[in-house]
C-alpha positions as semicolon CSV with decimal commas, in nm:
position;residue;x (nm);y (nm);z (nm)
1;M;1,126;3,249;-4,301
2;K;1,075;3,218;-4,643
3;G;0,731;3,366;-4,603
4;L;0,897;3,667;-4,465
5;D;1,010;3,943;-4,806
6;A;1,279;4,109;-4,587
7;P;1,656;4,072;-4,583
8;F;1,787;3,913;-4,261
9;Y;2,142;4,033;-4,124
10;T;2,299;3,760;-3,891
11;V;2,568;3,785;-3,648
12;A;2,809;3,527;-3,582
13;L;2,822;3,449;-3,220
14;G;2,915;3,134;-3,027
15;D;3,158;2,871;-3,030
16;T;3,182;2,649;-3,299
17;I;3,411;2,395;-3,128
18;S;3,160;2,094;-3,023
19;Q;3,178;2,067;-2,631
20;K;3,070;1,795;-2,428
21;D;2,697;1,729;-2,402
22;L;2,467;1,425;-2,366
23;L;2,096;1,471;-2,437
24;V;1,735;1,316;-2,522
25;S;1,743;1,492;-2,831
26;S;1,375;1,356;-2,886
27;V;1,096;1,100;-2,796
28;D;0,877;0,935;-3,046
29;H;0,557;0,807;-2,908
30;N;0,146;0,784;-2,997
31;Q;-0,070;1,044;-2,848
32;V;-0,334;0,828;-2,790
33;V;-0,330;0,477;-2,657
34;F;-0,595;0,246;-2,476
35;L;-0,629;0,108;-2,135
36;G;-0,479;-0,210;-2,056
37;N;-0,264;-0,188;-2,381
38;D;0,100;-0,202;-2,406
39;F;0,278;0,048;-2,612
40;R;0,614;0,194;-2,719
41;I;0,804;0,492;-2,726
42;I;1,131;0,525;-2,886
43;V;1,380;0,742;-2,717
44;N;1,668;0,916;-2,924
45;I;1,955;0,991;-2,745
46;E;2,291;1,199;-2,861
47;A;2,638;1,248;-2,729
48;V;2,908;1,490;-2,852
49;G;3,271;1,441;-2,728
50;S;3,194;1,163;-2,436
51;A;3,326;0,872;-2,581
52;G;3,434;0,585;-2,267
53;A;3,143;0,711;-2,047
54;N;2,829;0,582;-1,923
55;S;2,490;0,706;-1,823
56;R;2,162;0,565;-1,704
57;L;1,855;0,623;-1,867
58;T;1,522;0,596;-1,665
59;V;1,163;0,653;-1,721
60;L;0,959;0,797;-1,453
61;H;0,568;0,767;-1,393
62;K;0,444;0,944;-1,100
63;G;0,742;0,940;-0,917
64;K;0,811;0,571;-0,998
65;T;1,087;0,433;-1,218
66;V;0,909;0,207;-1,485
67;F;1,233;0,162;-1,722
68;S;1,581;0,176;-1,640
69;K;1,918;0,112;-1,847
70;V;2,267;0,196;-1,867
71;I;2,366;0,368;-2,192
72;D;2,788;0,299;-2,280
73;I;2,893;0,590;-2,516
74;N;3,135;0,405;-2,762
75;D;3,211;0,714;-2,979
76;S;3,242;1,076;-2,989
77;D;2,969;1,153;-3,222
78;F;2,717;0,903;-3,048
79;R;2,327;0,838;-3,135
80;L;2,121;0,605;-3,036
81;S;1,772;0,502;-3,038
82;I;1,617;0,307;-2,774
83;P;1,267;0,140;-2,750
84;V;1,071;0,146;-2,427
85;D;0,754;-0,058;-2,413
86;L;0,508;0,054;-2,111
87;T;0,180;-0,038;-2,016
88;A;-0,126;0,192;-2,006
89;A;-0,251;0,070;-1,662
90;E;-0,426;0,416;-1,581
91;K;-0,698;0,620;-1,779
92;G;-0,667;0,965;-1,823
93;R;-0,339;1,208;-1,928
94;Q;-0,027;1,005;-1,808
95;K;0,319;1,189;-1,778
96;Y;0,619;1,024;-1,808
97;V;0,999;1,186;-1,751
98;I;1,267;1,054;-1,940
99;G;1,607;1,140;-1,792
100;L;1,983;1,073;-1,841
101;T;2,218;1,084;-1,551
102;P;2,468;1,376;-1,620
103;L;2,833;1,316;-1,718
104;A;3,129;1,522;-1,570
105;G;3,198;1,878;-1,742
106;E;2,885;1,849;-1,959
107;V;2,829;2,211;-2,088
108;T;2,421;2,192;-1,993
109;E;2,248;1,931;-1,814
110;K;1,901;2,098;-1,931
111;N;1,871;1,873;-2,237
112;N;1,938;1,549;-2,012
113;T;1,568;1,494;-1,982
114;A;1,234;1,535;-2,187
115;T;0,897;1,488;-2,054
116;I;0,577;1,324;-2,290
117;F;0,204;1,339;-2,203
118;T;0,009;1,010;-2,341
119;E;-0,377;1,012;-2,341
120;V;-0,505;0,693;-2,226
121;L;-0,823;0,594;-2,334
122;D;-1,115;0,349;-2,221
123;N;-1,369;0,377;-2,448
124;R;-1,284;0,022;-2,646
125;Q;-1,595;-0,108;-2,796
126;K;-1,703;-0,458;-2,713
127;I;-1,793;-0,671;-3,039
128;L;-1,995;-0,953;-2,988
129;L;-1,901;-1,237;-3,274
130;L;-2,215;-1,520;-3,224
131;A;-2,210;-1,823;-3,464
132;A;-2,367;-2,137;-3,498
133;A;-2,078;-2,357;-3,484
134;A;-1,725;-2,356;-3,532
135;H;-1,591;-2,184;-3,850
136;P;-1,278;-2,053;-3,997
137;D;-1,442;-1,738;-4,052
138;L;-1,479;-1,680;-3,726
139;G;-1,079;-1,671;-3,680
140;A;-1,050;-1,423;-4,001
141;L;-1,316;-1,177;-3,863
142;K;-1,132;-1,174;-3,525
143;Q;-0,812;-1,099;-3,695
144;A;-0,959;-0,845;-3,866
145;L;-1,127;-0,637;-3,588
146;E;-0,809;-0,697;-3,324
147;S;-0,604;-0,514;-3,590
148;N;-0,779;-0,222;-3,445
149;Q;-0,702;-0,168;-3,084
150;Q;-1,037;0,033;-3,038
151;Y;-1,191;-0,334;-3,049
152;E;-1,259;-0,586;-2,808
153;V;-1,426;-0,925;-2,942
154;D;-1,598;-1,206;-2,749
155;I;-1,655;-1,504;-2,979
156;R;-1,974;-1,762;-2,847
157;L;-2,061;-2,057;-3,030
158;A;-2,442;-2,157;-2,975
159;T;-2,327;-2,492;-2,940
160;S;-2,208;-2,439;-2,609
161;G;-2,497;-2,259;-2,449
162;L;-2,617;-1,892;-2,438
163;N;-2,812;-1,911;-2,118
164;D;-2,583;-1,651;-1,926
165;L;-2,536;-1,422;-2,245
166;Q;-2,604;-1,018;-2,133
167;I;-2,590;-0,835;-2,440
168;K;-2,605;-0,470;-2,285
169;P;-2,203;-0,463;-2,282
170;Y;-2,180;-0,483;-2,657
171;S;-2,196;-0,194;-2,883
172;L;-2,234;-0,470;-3,206
173;V;-2,345;-0,823;-3,255
174;I;-2,210;-1,009;-3,532
175;L;-2,421;-1,325;-3,637
176;H;-2,286;-1,599;-3,829
177;Q;-2,511;-1,831;-3,974
178;L;-2,767;-1,778;-3,740
179;P;-3,047;-1,840;-3,656
180;S;-2,993;-2,206;-3,777
181;A;-3,210;-2,510;-3,771
182;S;-3,038;-2,625;-3,458
183;H;-3,043;-2,299;-3,292
184;Q;-3,361;-2,076;-3,355
185;L;-3,249;-1,825;-3,058
186;P;-3,593;-1,618;-3,034
187;A;-3,526;-1,463;-2,726
188;L;-3,177;-1,339;-2,824
189;L;-3,304;-1,203;-3,160
190;Q;-3,595;-1,019;-2,991
191;A;-3,347;-0,854;-2,725
192;I;-3,132;-0,734;-3,024
193;R;-3,426;-0,550;-3,169
194;Q;-3,562;-0,410;-2,840
195;E;-3,200;-0,283;-2,727
196;Q;-3,181;-0,139;-3,079
197;L;-2,835;-0,293;-3,122
198;P;-2,658;-0,281;-3,430
199;A;-2,593;-0,629;-3,596
200;W;-2,426;-0,771;-3,866
201;Y;-2,559;-1,064;-4,022
202;I;-2,355;-1,344;-4,240
203;T;-2,544;-1,603;-4,396
204;G;-2,433;-1,981;-4,459
205;N;-2,502;-2,351;-4,552
206;Q;-2,646;-2,343;-4,166
207;T;-2,873;-2,014;-4,169
208;D;-3,267;-2,081;-4,144
209;L;-3,352;-1,813;-4,381
210;A;-3,730;-1,849;-4,302
211;A;-3,652;-1,799;-3,935
212;L;-3,429;-1,480;-4,000
213;S;-3,683;-1,326;-4,223
214;R;-3,935;-1,364;-3,916
215;A;-3,668;-1,242;-3,676
216;Q;-3,605;-0,914;-3,823
217;E;-3,758;-0,666;-4,063
218;A;-3,479;-0,529;-4,285
219;V;-3,452;-0,797;-4,528
220;A;-3,710;-1,087;-4,650
221;F;-3,580;-1,400;-4,838
222;S;-3,785;-1,583;-5,090
223;R;-3,788;-1,882;-5,330
224;F;-3,484;-2,042;-5,157
225;N;-3,502;-2,417;-5,284
226;G;-3,234;-2,551;-5,045
227;S;-2,963;-2,485;-5,320
228;Y;-2,626;-2,253;-5,282
229;N;-2,427;-2,088;-5,581
230;E;-2,025;-1,957;-5,562
231;V;-2,088;-1,597;-5,630
232;F;-1,795;-1,314;-5,684
233;A;-1,804;-0,963;-5,562
234;V;-1,864;-0,702;-5,772
235;A;-1,833;-0,346;-5,607
236;D;-2,099;-0,102;-5,661
237;P;-1,963;0,253;-5,768
238;S;-2,182;0,454;-5,616
239;F;-2,164;0,362;-5,271
240;Y;-2,133;0,605;-5,038
241;L;-2,178;0,502;-4,645
242;F;-1,793;0,493;-4,602
243;T;-1,500;0,476;-4,815
244;I;-1,251;0,197;-4,914
245;P;-0,970;0,345;-5,094
246;G;-0,960;0,240;-5,486
247;E;-0,688;0,034;-5,493
248;I;-0,808;-0,196;-5,176
249;R;-1,165;-0,173;-5,332
250;N;-1,071;-0,317;-5,666
251;R;-0,929;-0,634;-5,501
252;F;-1,232;-0,796;-5,393
253;S;-1,332;-0,861;-5,766
254;A;-1,025;-1,103;-5,784
255;F;-1,102;-1,311;-5,466
256;P;-1,227;-1,646;-5,449
257;P;-1,619;-1,698;-5,416
258;L;-1,809;-1,684;-5,134
259;T;-2,098;-1,963;-5,082
260;A;-2,458;-1,782;-5,095
261;P;-2,803;-1,922;-5,108
262;F;-2,965;-1,899;-5,412
263;C;-3,284;-1,677;-5,358
264;E;-3,453;-1,364;-5,387
265;I;-3,309;-1,105;-5,154
266;S;-3,520;-0,810;-5,095
267;P;-3,477;-0,502;-4,865
268;K;-3,803;-0,414;-4,676
269;G;-3,650;-0,055;-4,648
270;P;-3,416;0,179;-4,708
271;A;-3,060;-0,013;-4,821
272;V;-2,755;0,024;-4,978
273;T;-2,507;-0,213;-5,167
274;L;-2,176;-0,223;-5,124
275;F;-2,129;-0,520;-5,329
276;S;-2,348;-0,736;-5,598
277;Q;-2,298;-1,059;-5,677
278;R;-2,116;-1,259;-5,966
279;I;-2,178;-1,613;-6,084
280;G;-1,922;-1,753;-6,326
281;T;-1,934;-1,459;-6,591
282;V;-2,268;-1,351;-6,490
283;A;-2,351;-1,041;-6,316
284;T;-2,641;-1,000;-6,120
285;E;-2,858;-0,757;-5,933
286;R;-2,882;-0,975;-5,628
287;P;-2,667;-0,799;-5,357
288;L;-2,378;-0,980;-5,196
289;M;-2,354;-0,715;-4,905
290;L;-2,574;-0,437;-4,803
291;F;-2,640;-0,203;-4,548
292;S;-3,016;-0,084;-4,406
293;T;-3,117;0,110;-4,147
294;L;-3,452;0,095;-3,992
295;E;-3,568;0,351;-3,703
296;G;-3,238;0,448;-3,641
297;T;-3,075;0,090;-3,628
298;R;-2,842;0,007;-3,834
299;T;-2,769;-0,338;-3,980
300;A;-2,517;-0,491;-4,212
301;W;-2,554;-0,799;-4,444
302;L;-2,314;-1,017;-4,594
303;F;-2,482;-1,322;-4,773
304;G;-2,231;-1,560;-4,814
305;E;-1,965;-1,759;-4,594
306;G;-1,585;-1,791;-4,682
307;I;-1,433;-1,468;-4,593
308;W;-1,159;-1,642;-4,473
309;R;-1,086;-1,745;-4,845
310;W;-1,044;-1,363;-4,878
311;R;-0,832;-1,306;-4,627
312;L;-0,572;-1,563;-4,734
313;H;-0,610;-1,482;-5,116
314;D;-0,512;-1,097;-5,023
315;F;-0,219;-1,182;-4,811
316;R;-0,128;-1,455;-5,096
317;L;-0,154;-1,169;-5,351
318;N;-0,040;-0,870;-5,174
319;G;0,163;-0,974;-4,882
320;N;-0,092;-0,817;-4,630
321;H;-0,465;-0,848;-4,526
322;D;-0,525;-0,501;-4,591
323;A;-0,846;-0,533;-4,793
324;V;-1,031;-0,766;-4,561
325;N;-0,929;-0,565;-4,252
326;S;-1,066;-0,248;-4,427
327;L;-1,387;-0,400;-4,523
328;V;-1,440;-0,561;-4,179
329;N;-1,323;-0,254;-3,959
330;M;-1,532;0,023;-4,138
331;T;-1,827;-0,192;-4,185
332;V;-1,788;-0,213;-3,789
333;Q;-1,718;0,159;-3,738
334;Y;-1,970;0,253;-3,923
335;L;-2,233;0,039;-3,727
336;A;-2,119;0,101;-3,397
337;A;-2,077;0,467;-3,461
338;R;-2,195;0,658;-3,136
339;E;-2,440;0,918;-3,199
340;D;-2,359;1,239;-3,010
341;T;-2,670;1,357;-2,853
342;R;-2,479;1,629;-2,631
343;R;-2,671;1,974;-2,643
344;F;-2,319;2,173;-2,546
345;R;-1,967;2,057;-2,710
346;L;-1,655;2,178;-2,623
347;S;-1,319;2,053;-2,837
348;M;-0,983;2,167;-2,873
349;P;-0,749;2,099;-3,169
350;K;-0,522;1,873;-2,934
351;A;-0,448;1,836;-2,559
352;V;-0,059;1,908;-2,534
353;F;0,044;2,242;-2,673
354;S;0,410;2,384;-2,763
355;E;0,514;2,684;-2,522
356;N;0,488;2,919;-2,830
357;E;0,158;2,817;-2,952
358;K;-0,160;2,960;-2,925
359;V;-0,434;2,782;-2,736
360;T;-0,808;2,772;-2,900
361;F;-1,135;2,618;-2,834
362;T;-1,426;2,556;-3,052
363;A;-1,774;2,515;-2,891
364;E;-2,133;2,405;-3,036
365;L;-2,440;2,468;-2,874
366;Y;-2,767;2,314;-2,976
367;N;-3,162;2,385;-2,874
368;E;-3,419;2,143;-2,795
369;S;-3,442;2,124;-3,185
370;Y;-3,055;2,020;-3,220
371;E;-3,032;2,343;-3,426
372;A;-2,714;2,501;-3,397
373;V;-2,760;2,860;-3,181
374;T;-2,484;3,114;-3,085
375;G;-2,696;3,343;-2,878
376;P;-2,592;3,290;-2,523
377;D;-2,270;3,351;-2,394
378;I;-2,000;3,086;-2,340
379;R;-1,772;3,170;-2,030
380;I;-1,469;2,972;-1,987
381;T;-1,204;2,986;-1,672
382;I;-0,878;2,845;-1,729
383;K;-0,662;2,750;-1,418
384;D;-0,299;2,671;-1,413
385;Q;-0,121;2,462;-1,110
386;Q;-0,040;2,748;-0,895
387;N;-0,462;2,830;-0,903
388;N;-0,415;3,144;-1,124
389;T;-0,729;3,175;-1,318
390;F;-0,779;3,329;-1,668
391;P;-1,138;3,417;-1,779
392;F;-1,255;3,439;-2,127
393;I;-1,520;3,492;-2,308
394;F;-1,605;3,274;-2,633
395;S;-1,641;3,533;-2,955
396;K;-1,974;3,401;-3,163
397;G;-1,968;3,282;-3,552
398;T;-2,222;3,184;-3,782
399;N;-2,319;2,834;-3,632
400;R;-2,045;2,804;-3,350
401;Y;-1,845;2,956;-3,084
402;H;-1,419;2,979;-3,123
403;L;-1,207;3,125;-2,857
404;D;-0,828;3,207;-2,907
405;A;-0,682;3,219;-2,562
406;G;-0,324;3,334;-2,690
407;I;-0,008;3,173;-2,566
408;L;-0,010;3,072;-2,190
409;P;0,329;2,968;-1,993
410;A;0,436;2,614;-1,977
411;G;0,254;2,415;-1,760
412;E;-0,044;2,178;-1,686
413;Y;-0,416;2,339;-1,704
414;T;-0,772;2,260;-1,641
415;Y;-1,082;2,468;-1,763
416;I;-1,438;2,486;-1,696
417;A;-1,682;2,618;-1,962
418;E;-2,057;2,706;-1,876
419;V;-2,346;2,836;-2,082
420;K;-2,717;2,872;-2,019
421;L;-3,003;2,804;-2,285
422;G;-3,365;2,843;-2,196
423;G;-3,311;2,790;-1,819
424;E;-3,089;2,487;-1,838
425;T;-2,686;2,526;-1,760
426;S;-2,449;2,310;-1,948
427;R;-2,104;2,272;-1,828
428;A;-1,766;2,102;-2,034
429;S;-1,461;2,046;-1,836
430;G;-1,098;1,895;-1,918
431;T;-0,751;1,965;-1,893
432;F;-0,469;2,055;-2,107
433;V;-0,088;2,070;-2,089
434;I;0,192;2,337;-2,256
435;V;0,510;2,169;-2,322
436;P;0,827;2,412;-2,227
437;Q;1,061;2,440;-2,561
438;H;1,459;2,459;-2,534
439;A;1,556;2,428;-2,913
440;E;1,857;2,622;-2,825
441;E;1,984;2,359;-2,550
442;L;1,916;2,069;-2,808
443;Q;2,209;2,228;-3,042
444;T;2,507;2,368;-2,788
445;T;2,739;2,425;-3,087
446;A;2,702;2,756;-3,257
447;N;2,601;2,694;-3,661
448;H;2,765;2,989;-3,840
449;Q;2,692;2,814;-4,133
450;L;2,323;2,811;-4,091
451;L;2,346;3,201;-4,017
452;F;2,546;3,285;-4,303
453;S;2,291;3,022;-4,534
454;I;1,993;3,247;-4,345
455;A;2,142;3,589;-4,444
456;E;2,225;3,489;-4,794
457;N;1,897;3,332;-4,903
458;S;1,709;3,655;-4,772
459;G;1,929;3,907;-4,918
460;G;2,137;4,004;-4,624
461;Q;2,440;3,953;-4,505
462;M;2,642;3,772;-4,202
463;L;2,881;4,007;-3,936
464;Y;3,132;3,858;-3,707
465;P;3,088;4,065;-3,377
466;A;3,398;4,293;-3,482
467;E;3,182;4,427;-3,801
468;T;2,883;4,509;-3,622
469;D;2,942;4,909;-3,642
470;R;2,834;4,824;-4,000
471;L;2,519;4,706;-3,958
472;Y;2,342;5,046;-3,973
473;E;2,566;5,113;-4,266
474;L;2,415;4,809;-4,441
475;I;2,074;4,860;-4,384
476;S;2,065;5,208;-4,494
477;E;2,235;5,117;-4,836
478;K;1,953;4,854;-4,872
479;E;1,735;5,023;-5,143
480;T;1,434;4,804;-5,046
481;I;1,445;4,899;-4,696
482;S;1,258;5,260;-4,654
483;P;1,025;5,439;-4,455
484;V;0,655;5,366;-4,410
485;I;0,417;5,611;-4,361
486;Y;0,091;5,531;-4,224
487;E;-0,215;5,794;-4,220
488;Q;-0,556;5,714;-4,051
489;E;-0,839;5,966;-4,069
490;R;-1,048;5,964;-3,773
491;Y;-1,367;6,202;-3,763
492;R;-1,548;6,317;-3,418
493;E;-1,837;6,478;-3,348
494;L;-1,860;6,878;-3,247
495;I;-2,073;6,789;-2,990
496;N;-1,846;6,560;-2,808
497;L;-1,582;6,856;-2,817
498;K;-1,670;6,988;-2,448
499;W;-1,398;7,263;-2,460
500;L;-1,549;7,410;-2,789
501;F;-1,887;7,392;-2,625
502;F;-1,795;7,615;-2,348
503;L;-1,570;7,848;-2,550
504;L;-1,885;7,931;-2,752
505;L;-2,085;7,974;-2,467
506;A;-1,828;8,212;-2,280
507;F;-1,845;8,416;-2,630
508;L;-2,195;8,442;-2,598
509;G;-2,177;8,544;-2,232
510;V;-1,953;8,830;-2,358
511;E;-2,168;8,940;-2,610
512;W;-2,474;8,976;-2,403
513;L;-2,287;9,171;-2,165
514;L;-2,173;9,437;-2,417
515;R;-2,527;9,431;-2,587
516;K;-2,650;9,507;-2,234
517;Q;-2,388;9,788;-2,182
518;N;-2,466;9,969;-2,480
519;G;-2,842;9,985;-2,430
520;L;-2,907;9,730;-2,719
521;Y;-3,144;9,495;-2,484
């Protein structure tokens, strides 16, 4: 209401005395969870004038009770937050109904239930962490990756044999000190190249640098005499592939050194350096961590072992692992990012709307050269649970399409969008939910103070029911309230006025008759 430059006149109706009521005031929950994970919702309960009573809280999923607990109400103004742990056992949009058994004499029972929707996704990416031998770096990397529920990490050691290893299920492989003198793994490294699988190479004392140079085409090693240096990280301010917050990025310069080979490191193609090496107090141009891309395949390089020291030092200084977790997760996110090759892409700002919100869509269409086009019409049909259909056509923008479907009734909806480009028909489908809003049922006690504040702050006035006759007088006396007259000019061509055409034709006919009678023809 702050955006409306107009006075409000309110009428103080309703009972200001609190009445007996039990309600689910709100439910805190994640909109998205991953398949197979446990997740928690927080149910917030309030009760007024119900001390000494008890109720039962239940959570239903597909009609089955997945949680139940007795609630003892011990105060006349009772508030309680209850954590409920659930398991995402099915993918897709899952509906949960939270309910409280009613109390005798409640003013309303409509606010005893609440419905939430959670999207369960099954797009976790599998990461293969392959190492020459057991090393504390492996635990540090695994813990950092598993801080993100989107990643599932498998650790395999070359010492245990890799005859049964299949790389196709994985989105990324992290090679720790491989290939080594004992484990060259030519077939595996060749398969990684053929599958164009993103890889993160971490070198160490066991790495066979000559074999590693031959196994890939991104980085070459030369002038290695078998010696290693303790090197510190120096962040490159011009790094742009992803963003590490400045406060976190600055931590790395104070972290313990990594063990890096003393050799020349030469990228064979385009490369971007994140960290360079500092030996003692001398900053060098040798990279410590860099990223390269060849033929569309991304690789990352960390030319030093001992990242576990970084993780321990981070916790000792800051009480958390944010720096290492951010570095590892952003590196993996960049490497394993999947390119969207769809030529027709349809998106919504969210999947769950309130019933007073407009439902909107955005679409993108690309030709065979992956240039955005907006020529063909995109048609969409929205269907509700009663099989009522609502057809729409998207409006066309410069590079994309838009649709404002307006405000729809509460319920669950499905949609199918279709577009034809160059003889090829593309389709996109999905679902969304519109949740009913019952704000008036969450507050059953009249709040006259709120009505007074609204009127006072807007320059209006609060009236009681017996004073409503004064409303017209008060509005009329308000100098800022005055009639507004709108004028609109519209032009029409005379040729479109048919009555005028026939009138002129009639005059011509009468003139012709008069002239003929008077002998003028």
